[in-house]
CSV table of C-alpha atoms and ligand atoms in Angstrom, one decimal:
chain,number,residue,atom,x,y,z
A,1,MET,CA,0.1,0.0,0.0
A,2,PRO,CA,1.8,3.1,-1.1
A,3,GLY,CA,-0.4,5.5,0.6
A,4,ARG,CA,0.1,3.8,4.2
A,5,GLN,CA,3.8,3.5,3.4
A,6,ARG,CA,3.8,7.5,2.4
A,7,PHE,CA,2.3,8.4,5.5
A,8,ALA,CA,4.5,6.2,7.6
A,9,ASN,CA,7.5,7.5,6.0
A,10,ARG,CA,6.4,11.3,6.2
A,11,ARG,CA,6.0,10.8,9.9
A,12,GLU,CA,9.6,9.4,10.3
A,13,PHE,CA,10.5,12.2,7.9
A,14,LEU,CA,9.0,15.0,10.1
A,15,ALA,CA,10.7,13.4,13.2
A,16,ALA,CA,13.9,13.2,11.9
A,17,THR,CA,13.9,16.5,10.3
A,18,LEU,CA,12.3,18.4,13.0
A,19,ALA,CA,15.2,17.1,15.5
A,20,GLY,CA,17.5,19.0,12.9
A,21,THR,CA,16.4,22.4,11.6
A,22,ALA,CA,13.1,22.9,12.9
A,23,ALA,CA,13.9,22.2,16.4
A,24,VAL,CA,16.1,25.3,16.5
A,25,ALA,CA,13.2,27.5,15.5
A,26,LEU,CA,10.8,25.6,17.6
A,27,ARG,CA,12.9,26.3,20.9
A,28,GLY,CA,12.5,30.3,20.1
A,29,SER,CA,8.9,30.2,19.1
A,30,ALA,CA,5.6,30.0,20.9
A,31,THR,CA,3.6,27.8,18.8
A,32,ALA,CA,4.6,25.0,16.4
A,33,SER,CA,2.7,26.9,13.3
A,34,GLU,CA,5.4,29.7,13.7
A,35,ALA,CA,8.1,27.1,13.3
A,36,ALA,CA,10.3,26.7,10.4
A,37,PRO,CA,9.1,24.0,7.8
A,38,PRO,CA,10.2,20.5,8.2
A,39,PHE,CA,12.8,20.3,5.4
A,40,PRO,CA,16.0,22.3,4.6
A,41,THR,CA,15.3,25.9,3.3
A,42,TYR,CA,17.6,28.1,1.5
A,43,GLU,CA,18.5,31.5,0.9
A,44,LYS,CA,17.4,31.0,-2.8
A,45,ALA,CA,14.8,28.2,-3.8
A,46,GLN,CA,17.3,25.4,-5.6
A,47,ILE,CA,16.0,24.6,-8.9
A,48,ALA,CA,17.5,21.5,-10.7
A,49,ILE,CA,16.9,20.2,-13.9
A,50,THR,CA,17.7,16.6,-14.3
A,51,LEU,CA,17.7,14.0,-17.3
A,52,ASP,CA,18.0,10.4,-16.9
A,53,LEU,CA,19.9,9.2,-20.0
A,54,GLU,CA,18.1,6.1,-21.0
A,55,MET,CA,15.4,4.7,-23.3
A,56,ALA,CA,11.9,4.6,-22.1
A,57,ARG,CA,9.4,1.7,-23.1
A,58,ASN,CA,6.2,3.4,-25.0
A,59,PHE,CA,8.5,6.0,-26.7
A,60,PRO,CA,8.9,7.2,-29.3
A,61,ASN,CA,6.0,4.7,-30.3
A,62,TRP,CA,3.6,3.6,-27.9
A,63,GLY,CA,4.2,-0.3,-29.1
A,64,ASP,CA,7.8,0.1,-28.1
A,65,THR,CA,8.9,-2.2,-25.6
A,66,HIS,CA,12.3,-3.6,-26.6
A,67,TRP,CA,14.0,-0.7,-24.7
A,68,ASP,CA,13.4,-2.5,-21.7
A,69,TYR,CA,16.2,-4.8,-22.6
A,70,GLU,CA,18.7,-2.0,-23.7
A,71,LYS,CA,17.9,0.8,-21.6
A,72,GLY,CA,21.1,2.3,-22.1
A,73,ASN,CA,21.3,1.9,-26.1
A,74,LEU,CA,20.4,5.7,-26.7
A,75,ASN,CA,19.0,6.4,-30.2
A,76,GLN,CA,20.4,9.5,-31.9
A,77,ALA,CA,17.2,11.7,-31.2
A,78,ALA,CA,17.9,11.1,-27.3
A,79,LYS,CA,21.2,12.0,-27.9
A,80,ASP,CA,20.6,15.2,-29.8
A,81,TYR,CA,17.7,16.2,-27.3
A,82,THR,CA,20.1,16.0,-24.4
A,83,VAL,CA,23.0,17.8,-26.0
A,84,ALA,CA,20.6,20.6,-27.2
A,85,ALA,CA,19.0,20.8,-23.8
A,86,CYS,CA,22.3,21.2,-22.1
A,87,ASN,CA,23.3,23.9,-24.4
A,88,ARG,CA,20.0,25.7,-23.6
A,89,VAL,CA,20.3,25.6,-19.9
A,90,LYS,CA,24.0,26.7,-19.9
A,91,ALA,CA,23.1,29.5,-22.0
A,92,ARG,CA,20.6,30.5,-19.2
A,93,GLY,CA,23.5,30.2,-16.6
A,94,GLY,CA,22.4,26.8,-15.4
A,95,ARG,CA,23.6,23.2,-16.0
A,96,ILE,CA,21.6,19.8,-16.3
A,97,HIS,CA,22.4,17.2,-13.9
A,98,THR,CA,22.5,14.1,-16.0
A,99,PHE,CA,22.3,10.5,-14.9
A,100,VAL,CA,23.8,7.9,-17.2
A,101,VAL,CA,22.9,4.3,-17.8
A,102,GLY,CA,26.5,2.5,-18.4
A,103,GLN,CA,25.3,0.6,-21.1
A,104,VAL,CA,25.4,3.6,-23.3
A,105,PHE,CA,29.4,3.4,-23.4
A,106,GLU,CA,29.3,0.3,-25.2
A,107,GLN,CA,28.5,2.9,-28.0
A,108,GLU,CA,31.0,3.7,-30.8
A,109,ASN,CA,30.6,7.1,-30.3
A,110,VAL,CA,30.6,8.9,-26.9
A,111,GLU,CA,31.9,12.4,-27.9
A,112,TRP,CA,28.6,14.2,-27.1
A,113,LEU,CA,28.7,12.9,-23.5
A,114,LYS,CA,32.5,14.1,-23.3
A,115,GLN,CA,31.2,17.5,-24.6
A,116,ILE,CA,28.6,17.7,-21.8
A,117,ALA,CA,31.0,16.8,-19.2
A,118,ALA,CA,33.4,19.6,-20.5
A,119,ASP,CA,30.5,22.0,-20.3
A,120,GLY,CA,30.2,21.5,-16.9
A,121,HIS,CA,27.0,19.6,-16.8
A,122,PRO,CA,27.5,17.0,-14.0
A,123,ILE,CA,27.0,13.1,-14.8
A,124,GLY,CA,25.7,10.8,-12.2
A,125,ASN,CA,25.3,7.2,-12.0
A,126,HIS,CA,22.0,5.5,-13.1
A,127,THR,CA,23.3,1.8,-12.9
A,128,TYR,CA,24.9,-0.1,-16.1
A,129,ASP,CA,21.6,-2.0,-16.7
A,130,HIS,CA,18.9,0.0,-15.1
A,131,ILE,CA,18.4,-2.4,-12.3
A,132,TYR,CA,15.9,-2.5,-9.7
A,133,LEU,CA,17.4,-1.8,-6.6
A,134,LEU,CA,14.9,-3.5,-4.0
A,135,ALA,CA,14.7,-6.5,-6.2
A,136,HIS,CA,14.4,-9.7,-4.2
A,137,SER,CA,15.6,-12.1,-6.7
A,138,PRO,CA,18.2,-11.8,-9.5
A,139,ALA,CA,15.3,-12.0,-12.1
A,140,GLU,CA,13.6,-9.1,-10.7
A,141,LEU,CA,16.6,-7.1,-11.3
A,142,GLN,CA,16.1,-6.2,-14.9
A,143,TYR,CA,14.1,-7.6,-17.8
A,144,ARG,CA,17.6,-8.2,-19.3
A,145,PHE,CA,18.4,-10.7,-16.6
A,146,SER,CA,15.1,-12.3,-16.8
A,147,ARG,CA,15.6,-13.2,-20.3
A,148,ALA,CA,19.3,-14.1,-19.8
A,149,PRO,CA,20.1,-15.0,-16.4
A,150,TRP,CA,23.0,-16.6,-17.2
A,151,LEU,CA,24.5,-13.1,-17.3
A,152,ILE,CA,24.4,-13.1,-13.6
A,153,GLY,CA,24.9,-16.8,-12.9
A,154,GLY,CA,24.8,-17.9,-9.3
A,155,ARG,CA,25.9,-14.8,-7.8
A,156,GLU,CA,24.4,-13.2,-4.6
A,157,LEU,CA,22.2,-10.2,-5.2
A,158,PRO,CA,24.1,-7.8,-3.4
A,159,ASP,CA,27.0,-8.7,-5.3
A,160,VAL,CA,25.2,-8.2,-8.8
A,161,ILE,CA,23.7,-4.9,-7.4
A,162,ARG,CA,27.4,-3.5,-6.3
A,163,GLU,CA,28.8,-4.6,-9.4
A,164,ASN,CA,26.1,-3.1,-11.9
A,165,ILE,CA,26.5,0.4,-10.0
A,166,ALA,CA,30.4,0.1,-10.1
A,167,LEU,CA,30.6,-0.8,-13.5
A,168,THR,CA,29.1,2.6,-14.6
A,169,ASN,CA,31.7,4.5,-12.4
A,170,ILE,CA,34.2,2.8,-14.1
A,171,ALA,CA,33.0,3.2,-17.7
A,172,LEU,CA,32.6,6.9,-17.1
A,173,LYS,CA,36.3,6.9,-16.1
A,174,GLU,CA,37.5,4.8,-18.7
A,175,ARG,CA,35.4,6.1,-21.7
A,176,ILE,CA,35.3,9.9,-21.1
A,177,GLY,CA,37.6,10.4,-18.1
A,178,VAL,CA,34.7,11.6,-16.0
A,179,LYS,CA,34.2,11.1,-12.0
A,180,THR,CA,30.7,10.3,-11.4
A,181,ASN,CA,28.7,12.9,-9.6
A,182,GLY,CA,25.8,11.3,-7.5
A,183,PHE,CA,23.5,8.2,-8.1
A,184,ARG,CA,19.8,8.1,-9.0
A,185,THR,CA,18.0,4.8,-8.5
A,186,PRO,CA,16.2,3.4,-11.5
A,187,GLY,CA,12.8,4.2,-10.6
A,188,GLY,CA,11.5,6.3,-7.6
A,189,PHE,CA,10.4,4.8,-4.6
A,190,ALA,CA,7.6,6.6,-2.6
A,191,THR,CA,9.5,5.3,0.7
A,192,GLY,CA,13.0,6.0,-0.9
A,193,LEU,CA,15.5,3.7,0.5
A,194,GLU,CA,13.8,3.7,4.0
A,195,ASN,CA,14.3,0.6,5.9
A,196,ARG,CA,16.9,-0.7,3.3
A,197,GLU,CA,20.2,-0.1,5.2
A,198,ASP,CA,21.8,-3.0,3.2
A,199,ILE,CA,21.5,-1.0,-0.1
A,200,GLN,CA,22.4,2.3,1.6
A,201,ASN,CA,25.4,0.7,2.7
A,202,ILE,CA,26.3,-0.7,-0.8
A,203,LEU,CA,26.1,2.9,-2.0
A,204,LEU,CA,27.9,4.4,0.8
A,205,GLY,CA,30.6,1.8,0.2
A,206,LEU,CA,30.8,2.8,-3.3
A,207,GLY,CA,31.7,6.4,-2.4
A,208,PHE,CA,28.3,7.9,-2.6
A,209,ASP,CA,26.9,10.2,0.3
A,210,TRP,CA,24.2,11.1,-1.7
A,211,VAL,CA,21.6,9.7,-3.9
A,212,SER,CA,18.4,10.8,-5.7
A,213,CYS,CA,15.9,8.0,-5.1
A,214,ARG,CA,12.5,9.0,-3.5
A,215,TYR,CA,9.6,9.8,-5.6
A,216,PRO,CA,6.8,10.6,-3.4
A,217,ALA,CA,3.3,9.1,-4.0
A,218,HIS,CA,0.4,11.3,-5.4
A,219,ALA,CA,-3.1,10.1,-6.3
A,220,GLY,CA,-5.2,11.1,-9.3
A,221,MET,CA,-3.2,10.0,-12.4
A,222,GLU,CA,-5.5,8.5,-14.1
A,223,ASP,CA,-4.8,7.4,-17.7
A,224,LEU,CA,-6.5,10.1,-20.1
A,225,TYR,CA,-5.7,8.7,-23.3
A,226,GLY,CA,-8.3,9.7,-25.9
A,227,SER,CA,-10.7,11.4,-23.6
A,228,GLY,CA,-9.8,14.9,-24.4
A,229,ARG,CA,-9.8,15.6,-20.7
A,230,LYS,CA,-7.6,17.6,-18.4
A,231,PRO,CA,-6.0,16.1,-15.6
A,232,SER,CA,-8.3,16.4,-12.6
A,233,GLN,CA,-8.1,19.0,-9.8
A,234,LEU,CA,-7.1,16.1,-7.7
A,235,ALA,CA,-4.3,15.4,-9.7
A,236,PHE,CA,-3.1,18.8,-9.3
A,237,ASP,CA,-3.8,19.2,-5.8
A,238,GLU,CA,-1.7,16.0,-5.0
A,239,ILE,CA,1.3,17.0,-6.8
A,240,LEU,CA,1.3,20.3,-5.1
A,241,ARG,CA,1.0,18.4,-1.9
A,242,ALA,CA,3.8,16.2,-2.8
A,243,GLN,CA,6.3,19.0,-3.1
A,244,ALA,CA,7.1,19.2,0.6
A,245,ASP,CA,7.4,15.4,0.7
A,246,SER,CA,10.1,15.8,-2.2
A,247,GLN,CA,12.6,17.6,-0.1
A,248,PRO,CA,16.0,16.4,0.8
A,249,LEU,CA,16.3,13.9,3.8
A,250,ARG,CA,18.9,12.2,5.6
A,251,TYR,CA,18.7,8.0,6.3
A,252,SER,CA,19.7,6.6,9.5
A,253,THR,CA,23.0,5.6,7.9
A,254,GLY,CA,24.1,9.0,7.1
A,255,LEU,CA,23.1,8.7,3.1
A,256,ILE,CA,21.4,11.9,1.9
A,257,ASP,CA,18.5,11.6,-0.7
A,258,VAL,CA,17.4,14.6,-2.9
A,259,PRO,CA,13.9,13.2,-4.2
A,260,MET,CA,12.5,13.8,-7.4
A,261,SER,CA,9.8,16.2,-7.5
A,262,PRO,CA,6.3,15.2,-8.9
A,263,VAL,CA,5.0,15.2,-11.8
A,264,SER,CA,7.7,13.4,-13.8
A,265,ASP,CA,7.6,13.6,-17.5
A,266,ILE,CA,7.1,9.4,-17.4
A,267,GLY,CA,4.2,10.1,-14.9
A,268,ALA,CA,2.5,12.8,-16.9
A,269,PHE,CA,3.0,11.2,-20.5
A,270,ARG,CA,3.1,7.4,-20.0
A,271,THR,CA,1.0,6.9,-16.7
A,272,GLY,CA,-1.4,9.9,-17.4
A,273,ARG,CA,-0.8,10.2,-21.0
A,274,TRP,CA,-1.5,14.1,-20.6
A,275,GLU,CA,-1.1,16.8,-23.2
A,276,LEU,CA,2.1,18.8,-22.8
A,277,GLU,CA,0.0,22.2,-21.5
A,278,SER,CA,-1.0,20.1,-18.3
A,279,PHE,CA,2.4,18.9,-17.7
A,280,LEU,CA,3.7,22.5,-18.1
A,281,GLU,CA,1.0,23.7,-15.7
A,282,ALA,CA,2.3,21.2,-13.0
A,283,VAL,CA,5.7,21.8,-13.5
A,284,GLU,CA,5.2,25.7,-13.0
A,285,MET,CA,3.2,25.0,-10.0
A,286,GLY,CA,5.9,23.0,-8.4
A,287,VAL,CA,8.6,25.3,-9.3
A,288,ASN,CA,6.6,28.1,-7.7
A,289,TRP,CA,6.1,26.3,-4.6
A,290,ALA,CA,9.6,25.7,-4.2
A,291,ILE,CA,10.4,29.5,-4.8
A,292,GLU,CA,7.5,30.6,-2.3
A,293,ASN,CA,9.1,28.0,0.3
A,294,LYS,CA,12.9,28.4,-0.2
A,295,ALA,CA,12.7,24.9,-1.0
A,296,ALA,CA,14.1,22.7,-3.6
A,297,PHE,CA,12.6,21.5,-6.8
A,298,ASP,CA,14.3,18.5,-8.5
A,299,PHE,CA,12.7,18.2,-12.2
A,300,LEU,CA,13.1,14.9,-13.6
A,301,ALA,CA,12.7,14.1,-17.4
A,302,HIS,CA,14.1,11.5,-20.1
A,303,PRO,CA,15.2,12.7,-23.2
A,304,SER,CA,13.7,9.6,-24.9
A,305,CYS,CA,10.3,10.7,-23.5
A,306,LEU,CA,10.3,14.6,-22.8
A,307,GLY,CA,12.2,14.9,-26.4
A,308,VAL,CA,9.2,13.3,-28.0
A,309,VAL,CA,6.4,15.2,-26.6
A,310,ASP,CA,8.3,18.7,-26.1
A,311,GLY,CA,10.4,18.9,-29.1
A,312,ASN,CA,10.8,22.5,-28.6
A,313,PHE,CA,12.1,22.5,-25.0
A,314,ARG,CA,9.2,24.3,-23.5
A,315,ALA,CA,9.3,22.5,-20.1
A,316,ILE,CA,13.1,23.2,-19.6
A,317,ASP,CA,12.5,27.1,-20.9
A,318,LEU,CA,9.6,27.5,-18.7
A,319,ILE,CA,11.8,26.5,-15.7
A,320,CYS,CA,14.6,28.8,-16.7
A,321,ASP,CA,12.2,31.6,-17.4
A,322,LEU,CA,10.4,31.0,-13.8
A,323,VAL,CA,14.1,31.3,-12.3
A,324,ALA,CA,15.2,34.2,-14.3
A,325,LYS,CA,11.9,36.2,-13.3
A,326,SER,CA,12.7,35.6,-9.3
A,327,PRO,CA,16.5,36.1,-9.6
A,328,GLU,CA,16.6,37.3,-5.7
A,329,LYS,CA,14.6,34.2,-4.8
A,330,ALA,CA,15.7,31.1,-7.0
A,331,GLU,CA,18.7,29.8,-8.7
A,332,LEU,CA,19.4,27.0,-11.0
A,333,VAL,CA,21.6,24.4,-9.3
A,334,THR,CA,22.8,20.9,-9.7
A,335,LEU,CA,21.9,18.3,-7.0
A,336,ASP,CA,25.3,18.2,-5.6
A,337,ALA,CA,25.1,21.8,-4.8
A,338,ILE,CA,21.6,21.1,-3.1
A,339,VAL,CA,23.0,18.3,-1.0
A,340,ALA,CA,26.0,20.8,0.1
A,341,LYS,CA,23.3,23.2,1.3
A,342,ALA,CA,21.1,20.7,2.8
A,343,LYS,CA,23.3,18.5,4.5
A,344,PRO,CA,24.2,20.7,7.5
A,345,GLN,CA,20.5,21.1,8.3
A,346,LEU,CA,20.0,17.4,8.2
A,347,SER,CA,22.1,16.6,11.1
A,348,PRO,CA,21.9,13.4,13.1
A,349,GLU,CA,18.5,13.1,14.8
A,350,ARG,CA,18.4,14.8,18.2
A,351,GLU,CA,15.2,14.8,20.5
A,352,PRO,CA,13.7,18.7,20.1
A,353,SER,CA,14.3,20.5,23.5
B,401,ZN,ZN1,15.7,5.4,-15.1
């Protein structure tokens, strides 16, 4: 039950973060309503644009499913869109935080990625085969391994997971000379890596002190295909409500999570089969919420999906425009920059005094 998990997690999140930042404010204030919000805040809202560099089933054609087996085999359109988006954001004074599926480094030409890195766009790790980190069996890890189980043989699950992440770091280094900047889990989980200290420790052991994993649950995402209808008010209300749930948090192991902010392009265009205008409306709402609350907004899209429905970069331009409109209140940042500012506010749990 994602809903139940979400609330349990929310309570834990509140408890953990109240002990940090808000406790300071609580001590000096008369009522809890005057207290600081239960998440890190910043001098300026931290607005990040992130792209997961992978292919996505149902795109560019709804019947496409073969990408499930070759997530990292980016087609030319996805690569072109990524490069153009990066150039666009750089021209506005920002950078895109990308997360790469390591398999792409098996392609003949990776000059485009080298150029992105040279232009200052951080490249993070999105595993080698786009594996499911919460898998309970090797077959659950990824379609590729259920079709070709001999690829992982009789190895233990934690070893396979560790190797699949480590390989991407190695490929990044060997193929384009880049040090990995952060980790994003394939798929976002409503409860993040809560209660999965084993996975947190694998990531910490590989040198990651932060991940981008949590994607809060939000109701109302019905499939609108062919209906000509706009998303319901409930869908928008839920996306707005979920913004506070997508703020940086700290797990018991010390690992930091910078959640993805709803709604993602896949959520809007695959799950909901929305029109672009509705997606833009939701993105604007999320960015404005972050600006009003001095919070973070972690925009998540995929060039293989967004590139198909938004060839003119309207979503990315919109985010840049919203930040440019409020230079005193917002800035375009990468996820590592958010971590640097959030981390001191997410100190280990203490009882509010
Ligand atoms: Zn992914």
